[in-house]
C-alpha cells in the first residue's frame, strides 16, 4: 500500500482555455507547457460540486493519441489529490468516446462502485502526433458532455486559477495490465482500476442488435464487408465485434491498430481522408483491382463518427440518420416498441424531418453539439439523432456512436435480405434509392474552409447577418448569380430554446431559407485547433422521383454559385476553393 501526500502548486492562468462544444483542443505543443493541462484539470474539479469529486469514481481514458499516456498519469495524480476515491482506466488508456459514455452508464467496478464522470482525452477527428492536436473534455454522470453551465464555469476558473493540487509522489500506474492498484492518502484509500476497453461496450451492443441475424448476413458469400478504423481507437473494438462476434474475415479490417499519430493520417471518416477505404469501395479516381465490397464503413480517431458506403456508393450522413430512423422499429430489436422521437442538428439536411412527419414522430432541430440531444434523451423525448458531420446515435448512450451506426446499417441490410440471401442481394444503394422514392431526396454538400484568418471569418459572418435585414437586396444577388434559383423567403441566426430546461442558445449559425425548401447555412466551427473554420452547408430538396437520380454536384451547382456570391467568400477569405468538400 503506497502512501502519498498532497502538494499545492502555485500557478498562473493561461489565455484561451475555453472549452468548445467538445472540450478543449489545442496543439500538443500548447498542452505540454508546464501547468497547462494541470490548470484545466484543476479548474474542472473546481467547477464541479464537491460530491462529484470527493469520494467519486472517475473514468480517465481516450483515443490513444500522442501525449495521452502522460496526461492519464497527471490526471490520476490530480484526482488523488482532489479527494477522488477511484479512477478507472481502459487498458493502455484506450476507450472510445461512446465506450466512455457506456462505461459511465453501465459499468459496475470490482467493489460495486459506479462512475460519476470522465475525463476523455481526444481531439476527435483531428490529426495526432507531436506537432498535431490534443484535447480533453469532461463528461457527466449521464454519460454525456458537460453542459454549457459547467463548461462556462470551467473557463471562468481557468482565468483566475492560482494553485492546483497534485499527489506528485504517487507512482505512475501500469495501464497496460488489467487489475487494481491501491494507494492511501491523507483522506484514506485511493484506487486505480485498469479494465478491458471493449467488454462493457460489446455487452451493450449485444443488448441492442440481433447479432445472429447480422452474423447470417456476414456469412453469406454474396455479402462482402470492409471496416476502416483509420488507426484510431475503433481498432480496439473492431476485431472483437466484427471478427470474433459476427464472423467477418480478419482481412475485412483496415488500419485497425490504434496508433498515437493515426499512422500519419487524418482520422476523419470522409471521402477526402479515408482514401484507402474509398479506393477499395470503388469510389476512388481509378477502378479498384478487385470487385468492391457490398458494404464499407470508417471511424474517426475516438470512434464516435462514422462514414457509410455501399459498392461505388456514398451515403450522406444526413440520409444515413433518416434511413436508420425509417427502418429502426423493424430492423433493430432495441426499438421494437417504437421511437420516442428523432432529432438532428440544424445544419443537417431535412431528410429526417420528412421521415418524422411521415411516421408521425416528435421532431427536434437543435444546435450543433451532442449535449443538446442528451437533454432530449434524458427527458425521454428522443430515440435516434444525427449530425451531418458524420455523427449518428441513439439513446443507448449520450454520445454519438460510430460502431453503433455501422451495426444499425448491418441490421437494416440483414432485415432487408433475411429471405433473399440466395437471390439478388438488396444493396446499400437499393435501400437509399428506395428511401428517396418514398420521401424525396435532399441533395446536400458541405464546404469547409479551414484555418481561415479569424478576423476575416468574423467579418464574413457579420456581413451575412447584415444582409439578412434586407431580403430584396439578398434576392437581387441571388438572381444576378442564378436566375434559376428560387427566392430567399426567410433569413435569420438560428436560436434554440431547449424544451427540457428552457435554456437559450443564440448565434448558432446563419440561415438563408428558400421558397422551394432549399437552404444555405453558414457556421464558424470550434473543432479546429488553429485559425477559424467556415462551414458552408448547401441543400436542395427534390420531390420529383424522376429527378432524384441526378449527380449531386450537378443538382447543387446553381445553389453553390449563389452561396459563394452571396457570402463574398473569396473576397473575405482569399480562398478560391474550400479545403474539404463533403
XYZ file of C-alpha atoms in Angstrom:
582
model
C 0.000 0.000 0.000
C 1.702 3.202 -1.181
C 1.197 6.346 0.884
C 1.029 9.670 -0.933
C 0.817 13.276 0.168
C -0.958 16.230 -1.436
C 1.069 19.159 -2.811
C -0.372 22.605 -3.575
C 1.454 24.029 -6.579
C 1.326 27.729 -7.402
C 0.313 28.554 -10.973
C -0.912 31.428 -13.161
C -3.718 31.404 -15.768
C -3.250 30.667 -19.476
C -5.290 32.568 -22.055
C -7.784 30.729 -24.239
C -8.673 27.683 -22.124
C -12.315 27.991 -23.165
C -13.836 24.575 -23.943
C -15.813 24.374 -27.209
C -18.731 22.023 -27.897
C -16.324 19.092 -27.499
C -13.913 20.252 -24.814
C -10.542 21.979 -25.101
C -8.495 21.263 -28.237
C -5.059 22.701 -28.918
C -1.758 21.687 -30.471
C 0.282 19.206 -28.412
C 2.992 21.861 -28.012
C 0.442 24.013 -26.156
C -0.675 21.173 -23.858
C 2.888 20.162 -22.905
C 3.673 23.607 -21.484
C 4.315 23.342 -17.719
C 0.988 23.538 -15.797
C -1.204 23.904 -18.928
C -3.067 20.605 -18.567
C -2.911 20.864 -14.750
C -4.684 24.256 -14.793
C -7.530 22.943 -16.933
C -8.000 19.783 -14.851
C -7.980 21.703 -11.561
C -10.433 24.256 -12.993
C -12.717 21.341 -13.908
C -12.550 19.961 -10.352
C -13.241 23.484 -9.012
C -16.267 23.852 -11.309
C -17.861 20.579 -10.168
C -19.835 20.246 -6.938
C -17.977 18.580 -4.048
C -19.990 15.323 -4.226
C -18.947 14.865 -7.878
C -15.277 14.966 -6.837
C -14.735 13.868 -3.236
C -15.230 10.125 -2.886
C -16.214 9.882 -6.562
C -15.277 7.354 -9.264
C -13.929 8.906 -12.472
C -13.059 7.390 -15.859
C -9.816 8.670 -17.438
C -9.068 7.369 -20.964
C -9.218 8.366 -24.613
C -8.350 7.663 -28.220
C -4.687 6.900 -27.523
C -3.315 9.917 -29.390
C 0.161 11.325 -28.663
C 0.516 12.711 -25.080
C -2.419 10.607 -23.773
C -0.288 8.296 -21.619
C 1.409 11.224 -19.844
C -1.913 13.031 -19.447
C -3.542 9.961 -17.828
C -0.807 9.841 -15.155
C -1.124 13.608 -14.466
C -4.936 13.454 -14.172
C -4.730 10.356 -11.944
C -2.329 12.146 -9.540
C -4.523 15.262 -9.517
C -7.650 13.131 -8.927
C -5.992 11.531 -5.895
C -5.041 14.943 -4.503
C -8.560 16.345 -5.020
C -10.198 13.580 -2.956
C -11.440 11.330 -5.770
C -11.906 7.778 -4.418
C -11.019 5.777 -7.545
C -10.029 6.185 -11.183
C -10.950 3.720 -13.931
C -8.663 3.476 -16.956
C -9.259 1.432 -20.117
C -6.364 -0.941 -20.869
C -3.491 1.024 -22.481
C -5.517 4.175 -21.813
C -7.855 3.308 -24.694
C -11.604 3.910 -24.584
C -13.680 5.232 -27.463
C -15.830 8.250 -26.613
C -19.037 6.150 -26.956
C -17.495 3.437 -24.772
C -16.727 6.022 -22.045
C -20.393 7.009 -22.101
C -21.397 3.338 -21.891
C -18.943 2.709 -19.025
C -20.336 5.640 -17.003
C -23.905 4.434 -17.551
C -23.489 0.641 -17.408
C -20.315 -0.493 -15.645
C -20.029 -1.643 -12.035
C -16.495 -1.794 -10.592
C -14.988 -4.786 -8.782
C -16.011 -3.174 -5.475
C -19.577 -2.339 -6.640
C -18.747 1.297 -7.489
C -20.347 3.345 -10.310
C -18.661 6.187 -12.214
C -19.979 9.738 -11.911
C -17.917 11.389 -14.636
C -14.974 11.152 -17.018
C -12.018 12.975 -18.470
C -11.901 11.938 -22.149
C -8.575 12.564 -23.879
C -9.317 13.131 -27.553
C -9.281 15.722 -30.290
C -11.777 13.528 -32.163
C -11.177 13.572 -35.936
C -8.168 15.927 -35.764
C -4.675 14.527 -36.527
C -2.378 13.270 -33.742
C 1.378 13.364 -33.107
C 3.984 15.680 -31.548
C 3.124 18.533 -33.954
C -0.604 17.835 -34.141
C -3.631 18.077 -31.833
C -4.571 17.007 -28.333
C -7.843 17.510 -26.487
C -9.627 16.962 -23.198
C -13.290 17.074 -22.288
C -15.345 16.256 -19.224
C -18.451 14.050 -19.330
C -21.139 13.988 -16.632
C -22.897 11.207 -14.720
C -25.436 10.693 -17.546
C -22.506 9.787 -19.826
C -22.871 12.953 -21.903
C -20.637 16.015 -22.380
C -20.650 18.688 -19.679
C -23.417 21.249 -20.315
C -22.659 24.896 -21.042
C -23.302 25.873 -17.420
C -20.353 23.675 -16.388
C -18.022 24.475 -19.313
C -18.538 28.217 -18.732
C -17.660 27.706 -15.055
C -14.526 25.735 -16.001
C -13.448 28.603 -18.248
C -14.067 31.175 -15.501
C -11.853 29.192 -13.118
C -9.077 28.949 -15.756
C -8.923 32.769 -15.833
C -8.350 33.152 -12.080
C -6.534 29.951 -11.035
C -3.718 30.405 -8.511
C -2.891 26.824 -7.477
C -3.565 23.190 -8.272
C -3.491 20.045 -6.133
C -1.417 17.015 -7.111
C -0.045 13.855 -5.488
C 3.425 14.211 -7.010
C 4.832 11.232 -5.116
C 2.117 8.849 -6.378
C 3.935 6.365 -8.636
C 2.860 6.029 -12.279
C 0.286 3.261 -12.733
C 0.927 0.479 -15.252
C -2.030 0.992 -17.607
C -1.031 -1.924 -19.850
C -2.104 -4.537 -17.288
C -5.671 -5.210 -16.126
C -6.040 -5.024 -12.342
C -6.469 -2.736 -9.325
C -3.659 -0.725 -7.699
C -4.328 0.536 -4.156
C -2.913 3.696 -2.588
C -3.543 5.637 0.619
C -3.536 9.399 1.041
C -4.439 11.964 3.693
C -8.170 11.250 3.183
C -7.915 7.461 3.024
C -7.811 4.905 0.202
C -7.422 5.759 -3.482
C -7.564 3.036 -6.171
C -6.791 2.872 -9.872
C -8.548 0.092 -11.792
C -7.360 -0.807 -15.293
C -10.058 -2.757 -17.142
C -10.774 -4.267 -20.558
C -11.633 -1.466 -23.014
C -14.156 -3.433 -25.067
C -16.208 -5.808 -22.879
C -18.772 -3.333 -21.419
C -19.365 -1.757 -24.812
C -19.788 -5.098 -26.597
C -22.261 -6.269 -23.966
C -24.321 -3.121 -24.589
C -24.235 -3.602 -28.390
C -25.439 -7.204 -27.999
C -28.414 -5.965 -25.958
C -29.407 -3.568 -28.788
C -28.892 -5.539 -32.017
C -29.694 -9.055 -33.209
C -26.117 -10.290 -33.622
C -27.323 -13.631 -35.010
C -29.093 -12.025 -37.981
C -26.046 -9.823 -38.739
C -23.830 -12.927 -38.472
C -26.038 -14.690 -41.028
C -25.663 -11.746 -43.419
C -21.880 -11.615 -42.979
C -21.592 -15.373 -43.563
C -23.304 -15.117 -46.966
C -20.766 -15.447 -49.801
C -22.717 -12.698 -51.606
C -22.118 -10.149 -48.852
C -18.656 -8.607 -48.538
C -17.637 -6.125 -45.886
C -14.820 -3.682 -45.073
C -14.223 -1.606 -41.925
C -11.527 1.101 -41.653
C -10.599 2.397 -38.168
C -8.101 4.911 -39.650
C -5.676 3.780 -36.884
C -7.998 5.279 -34.271
C -9.404 3.749 -31.101
C -12.153 1.899 -33.038
C -9.417 -0.613 -33.793
C -9.590 -1.707 -30.134
C -13.191 -2.864 -30.772
C -13.237 -3.896 -34.437
C -11.750 -7.397 -34.177
C -13.801 -8.311 -31.078
C -17.088 -7.183 -32.649
C -16.789 -7.816 -36.384
C -14.491 -10.873 -36.429
C -14.922 -12.666 -33.068
C -18.640 -11.940 -32.500
C -20.003 -11.561 -36.043
C -17.716 -13.864 -38.023
C -16.316 -11.393 -40.567
C -12.943 -12.190 -42.160
C -9.982 -10.502 -40.458
C -8.912 -9.320 -43.938
C -12.038 -7.112 -43.972
C -10.471 -4.872 -41.277
C -8.334 -1.945 -42.466
C -5.997 0.179 -40.314
C -7.338 -1.348 -37.104
C -4.176 -0.978 -34.991
C -4.565 2.162 -32.815
C -1.561 4.489 -33.236
C -0.528 7.667 -31.395
C -0.287 9.538 -34.698
C -3.065 7.620 -36.514
C -0.412 6.271 -38.895
C 0.374 9.811 -40.043
C -3.140 10.167 -41.453
C -6.092 12.407 -40.691
C -8.578 10.242 -38.729
C -11.669 11.856 -40.241
C -14.087 9.393 -41.909
C -14.956 11.245 -45.096
C -14.298 10.852 -48.826
C -11.173 13.026 -48.605
C -9.304 11.388 -45.725
C -10.450 7.724 -45.747
C -8.536 7.256 -49.025
C -7.796 3.537 -48.739
C -11.394 2.578 -47.952
C -12.765 4.930 -50.626
C -10.495 3.300 -53.235
C -11.416 -0.226 -52.100
C -15.144 0.627 -52.341
C -14.751 1.727 -55.973
C -15.157 5.438 -55.257
C -11.544 6.434 -55.964
C -10.187 8.074 -59.096
C -9.186 4.736 -60.631
C -11.018 1.415 -60.817
C -10.022 -0.923 -57.917
C -8.069 -4.132 -58.634
C -10.759 -6.319 -57.039
C -14.563 -6.132 -57.081
C -15.533 -3.656 -54.321
C -17.232 -4.990 -51.159
C -21.012 -4.597 -50.745
C -20.604 -2.548 -47.562
C -17.862 -0.327 -46.205
C -17.575 1.888 -43.144
C -14.972 4.057 -41.413
C -14.486 5.614 -37.971
C -12.696 8.712 -36.691
C -9.980 8.949 -34.027
C -12.242 8.452 -30.991
C -14.783 6.240 -32.841
C -17.824 8.451 -32.336
C -18.162 9.325 -36.041
C -18.879 7.040 -38.980
C -18.984 7.001 -42.745
C -21.237 4.501 -44.542
C -20.507 3.338 -48.097
C -22.056 0.882 -50.492
C -20.358 -0.552 -53.554
C -19.390 2.552 -55.576
C -21.936 4.488 -53.493
C -21.627 7.139 -50.749
C -24.387 7.575 -48.143
C -24.544 11.135 -46.829
C -24.700 11.330 -43.016
C -27.983 13.269 -43.333
C -29.521 10.445 -45.360
C -27.992 7.841 -43.051
C -29.783 9.041 -39.899
C -33.079 9.392 -41.822
C -32.789 5.831 -43.190
C -31.907 4.395 -39.755
C -34.949 6.175 -38.239
C -37.234 4.956 -41.047
C -36.164 1.306 -40.563
C -35.283 1.131 -36.841
C -38.510 -0.360 -35.493
C -38.481 -3.298 -37.932
C -34.746 -3.956 -38.072
C -33.347 -3.226 -34.580
C -34.763 -5.106 -31.532
C -33.932 -2.206 -29.141
C -36.509 -0.033 -30.981
C -39.205 -2.681 -31.489
C -41.652 -0.830 -29.196
C -41.364 2.330 -31.335
C -39.301 5.526 -31.443
C -39.879 8.236 -28.795
C -38.826 10.946 -31.225
C -35.990 11.975 -33.546
C -33.641 14.955 -33.710
C -30.967 16.469 -35.927
C -28.505 19.332 -35.689
C -29.598 22.479 -37.525
C -27.039 22.220 -40.393
C -28.007 18.591 -41.092
C -30.336 18.148 -44.077
C -34.089 17.971 -43.553
C -34.263 14.310 -44.705
C -35.030 13.299 -41.101
C -37.828 15.899 -40.857
C -39.658 14.233 -43.766
C -39.385 10.787 -42.106
C -40.633 12.200 -38.788
C -43.638 13.787 -40.492
C -44.404 10.583 -42.415
C -44.169 8.388 -39.288
C -45.836 10.965 -37.023
C -42.820 11.201 -34.700
C -41.759 14.006 -32.370
C -39.050 16.016 -34.144
C -36.410 18.445 -32.846
C -33.899 20.699 -34.602
C -31.032 21.562 -32.246
C -27.724 23.481 -32.371
C -24.525 21.595 -33.187
C -23.235 19.769 -30.090
C -24.249 16.354 -28.794
C -25.245 17.688 -25.358
C -28.454 19.108 -26.880
C -29.522 15.600 -27.927
C -28.580 14.332 -24.455
C -31.104 16.647 -22.793
C -33.882 15.367 -25.062
C -32.896 11.749 -24.417
C -32.724 12.198 -20.637
C -36.281 13.552 -20.842
C -37.447 10.542 -22.896
C -38.171 12.641 -25.993
C -35.664 11.266 -28.491
C -34.527 7.804 -29.641
C -32.438 8.428 -32.780
C -30.452 11.508 -33.745
C -27.684 12.658 -36.034
C -25.422 15.358 -37.387
C -24.209 15.980 -40.922
C -20.629 15.833 -39.618
C -20.713 12.012 -39.680
C -22.217 11.641 -36.186
C -25.164 9.310 -35.609
C -26.520 7.823 -32.389
C -29.374 6.846 -30.126
C -30.465 6.995 -26.505
C -28.431 3.891 -25.543
C -25.659 6.340 -24.515
C -25.181 10.130 -24.508
C -22.559 10.440 -27.242
C -22.616 9.818 -30.961
C -21.524 6.284 -31.704
C -19.714 5.220 -34.870
C -19.780 1.447 -34.358
C -23.471 1.621 -33.328
C -24.243 3.284 -36.689
C -22.388 0.548 -38.578
C -24.289 -2.157 -36.658
C -27.559 -0.294 -37.358
C -26.833 -0.368 -41.108
C -25.820 -4.033 -40.971
C -29.100 -4.731 -39.116
C -31.119 -2.964 -41.827
C -29.260 -4.880 -44.553
C -29.796 -8.154 -42.646
C -33.529 -7.390 -42.286
C -33.989 -6.438 -45.959
C -32.128 -9.591 -47.041
C -33.473 -12.046 -44.474
C -35.302 -14.176 -47.070
C -33.131 -13.152 -50.024
C -29.617 -14.352 -49.254
C -29.986 -16.974 -52.012
C -31.295 -14.396 -54.524
C -30.011 -10.988 -55.603
C -28.826 -9.018 -52.600
C -30.689 -5.843 -51.544
C -27.734 -3.423 -51.541
C -26.922 -0.190 -49.700
C -27.661 1.709 -52.914
C -31.041 -0.073 -53.305
C -32.038 0.935 -49.758
C -31.058 4.594 -50.298
C -32.764 4.882 -53.701
C -35.941 3.287 -52.311
C -35.835 5.837 -49.466
C -35.583 8.717 -51.974
C -38.510 7.306 -53.952
C -40.625 7.314 -50.777
C -39.514 10.534 -49.073
C -37.816 12.651 -51.764
C -34.108 13.458 -51.944
C -32.175 16.172 -50.149
C -29.161 16.929 -52.343
C -26.566 18.102 -49.877
C -22.950 19.193 -49.633
C -20.684 20.903 -47.113
C -17.758 23.177 -47.955
C -15.118 23.582 -45.237
C -12.688 26.494 -45.369
C -10.104 25.519 -42.725
C -7.565 27.728 -40.911
C -9.062 30.936 -42.280
C -7.836 34.142 -40.651
C -10.152 34.533 -37.617
C -10.725 38.251 -38.260
C -11.700 37.657 -41.898
C -14.054 34.852 -40.880
C -15.818 37.100 -38.353
C -16.157 39.884 -40.940
C -17.750 37.466 -43.426
C -20.276 36.290 -40.817
C -21.086 39.875 -39.775
C -21.673 40.782 -43.435
C -24.096 37.842 -43.854
C -26.043 38.883 -40.732
C -26.299 42.464 -42.004
C -27.531 41.241 -45.408
C -30.400 39.412 -43.677
C -32.013 42.731 -42.787
C -32.788 43.283 -46.483
C -34.219 40.233 -48.267
C -34.812 42.243 -51.516
C -31.077 43.006 -51.605
C -30.223 39.349 -50.891
C -32.611 38.185 -53.645
C -31.079 40.676 -56.107
C -27.665 38.994 -55.523
C -29.303 35.546 -55.863
C -30.947 36.371 -59.199
C -27.823 38.065 -60.572
C -25.873 34.895 -59.790
C -28.518 32.373 -60.995
C -31.972 33.234 -62.274
C -32.994 29.545 -61.897
C -32.637 29.599 -58.092
C -35.807 30.421 -56.131
C -36.146 33.390 -53.783
C -34.968 33.623 -50.169
C -38.143 33.740 -48.063
C -36.586 33.735 -44.585
C -33.156 34.535 -43.168
C -32.028 34.503 -39.539
C -29.415 33.491 -36.995
C -30.555 30.173 -35.556
C -31.581 30.328 -31.893
C -32.692 27.304 -29.861
C -34.825 27.223 -26.761
C -34.297 23.874 -25.042
C -37.737 22.301 -24.427
C -36.349 20.475 -21.377
C -34.506 23.108 -19.331
C -35.611 26.309 -21.095
C -32.023 27.418 -21.785
C -31.472 29.551 -24.884
C -28.572 29.080 -27.316
C -28.086 32.058 -29.650
C -25.884 32.739 -32.704
C -25.878 29.082 -33.737
C -25.473 29.634 -37.458
C -26.697 31.913 -40.219
C -29.589 30.555 -42.299
C -30.950 31.517 -45.708
C -34.137 29.538 -46.429
C -35.525 29.414 -49.984
C -39.067 29.151 -51.301
C -38.584 25.600 -52.664
C -37.287 24.183 -49.348
C -33.605 24.675 -50.205
C -31.261 26.046 -47.541
C -27.879 27.749 -47.199
C -26.243 27.649 -43.762
C -23.025 29.375 -42.672
C -21.273 28.475 -39.401
C -17.975 29.128 -37.674
C -16.757 25.858 -36.194
C -14.938 25.464 -32.889
C -13.475 21.993 -33.525
C -10.190 23.040 -35.134
C -7.163 23.959 -33.016
C -5.824 26.893 -35.079
C -7.443 29.702 -37.069
C -11.159 29.574 -37.870
C -13.118 27.077 -39.949
C -16.013 28.411 -42.006
C -18.552 25.714 -42.826
C -20.994 26.301 -45.665
C -23.931 23.869 -45.986
C -25.881 23.694 -49.244
C -29.145 21.753 -49.536
C -31.612 21.304 -52.407
C -34.835 19.309 -51.878
C -36.236 17.288 -54.773
C -39.647 15.544 -54.512
C -39.995 14.537 -58.152
C -38.950 10.823 -58.315
C -37.747 11.313 -61.911
C -35.171 13.845 -60.666
C -33.790 12.068 -57.573
C -31.116 10.193 -59.543
C -29.061 13.196 -60.680
C -25.406 13.600 -59.766
C -25.247 15.566 -56.545
C -22.747 18.202 -57.731
C -24.860 18.881 -60.839
C -28.095 19.276 -58.855
C -26.352 21.611 -56.388
C -24.275 23.683 -58.836
C -26.736 26.647 -59.060
C -27.037 26.939 -55.253
C -23.262 26.641 -54.794
C -22.772 29.564 -57.178
C -25.351 31.598 -55.251
C -23.753 30.764 -51.872
C -20.282 31.915 -52.943
C -21.627 35.164 -54.466
C -23.969 35.886 -51.548
C -21.200 35.452 -48.951
C -18.362 37.088 -50.959
C -16.353 34.053 -49.832
C -13.283 34.708 -51.978
C -13.312 38.446 -51.263
C -13.302 37.933 -47.472
C -11.102 34.843 -47.149
C -8.832 34.967 -50.209
C -9.818 31.335 -50.883
C -10.889 30.336 -54.381
C -11.829 26.814 -53.231
C -12.723 25.031 -49.973
C -10.202 22.855 -48.095
C -12.626 19.922 -47.961
C -15.897 19.166 -49.757
C -18.214 16.520 -48.275
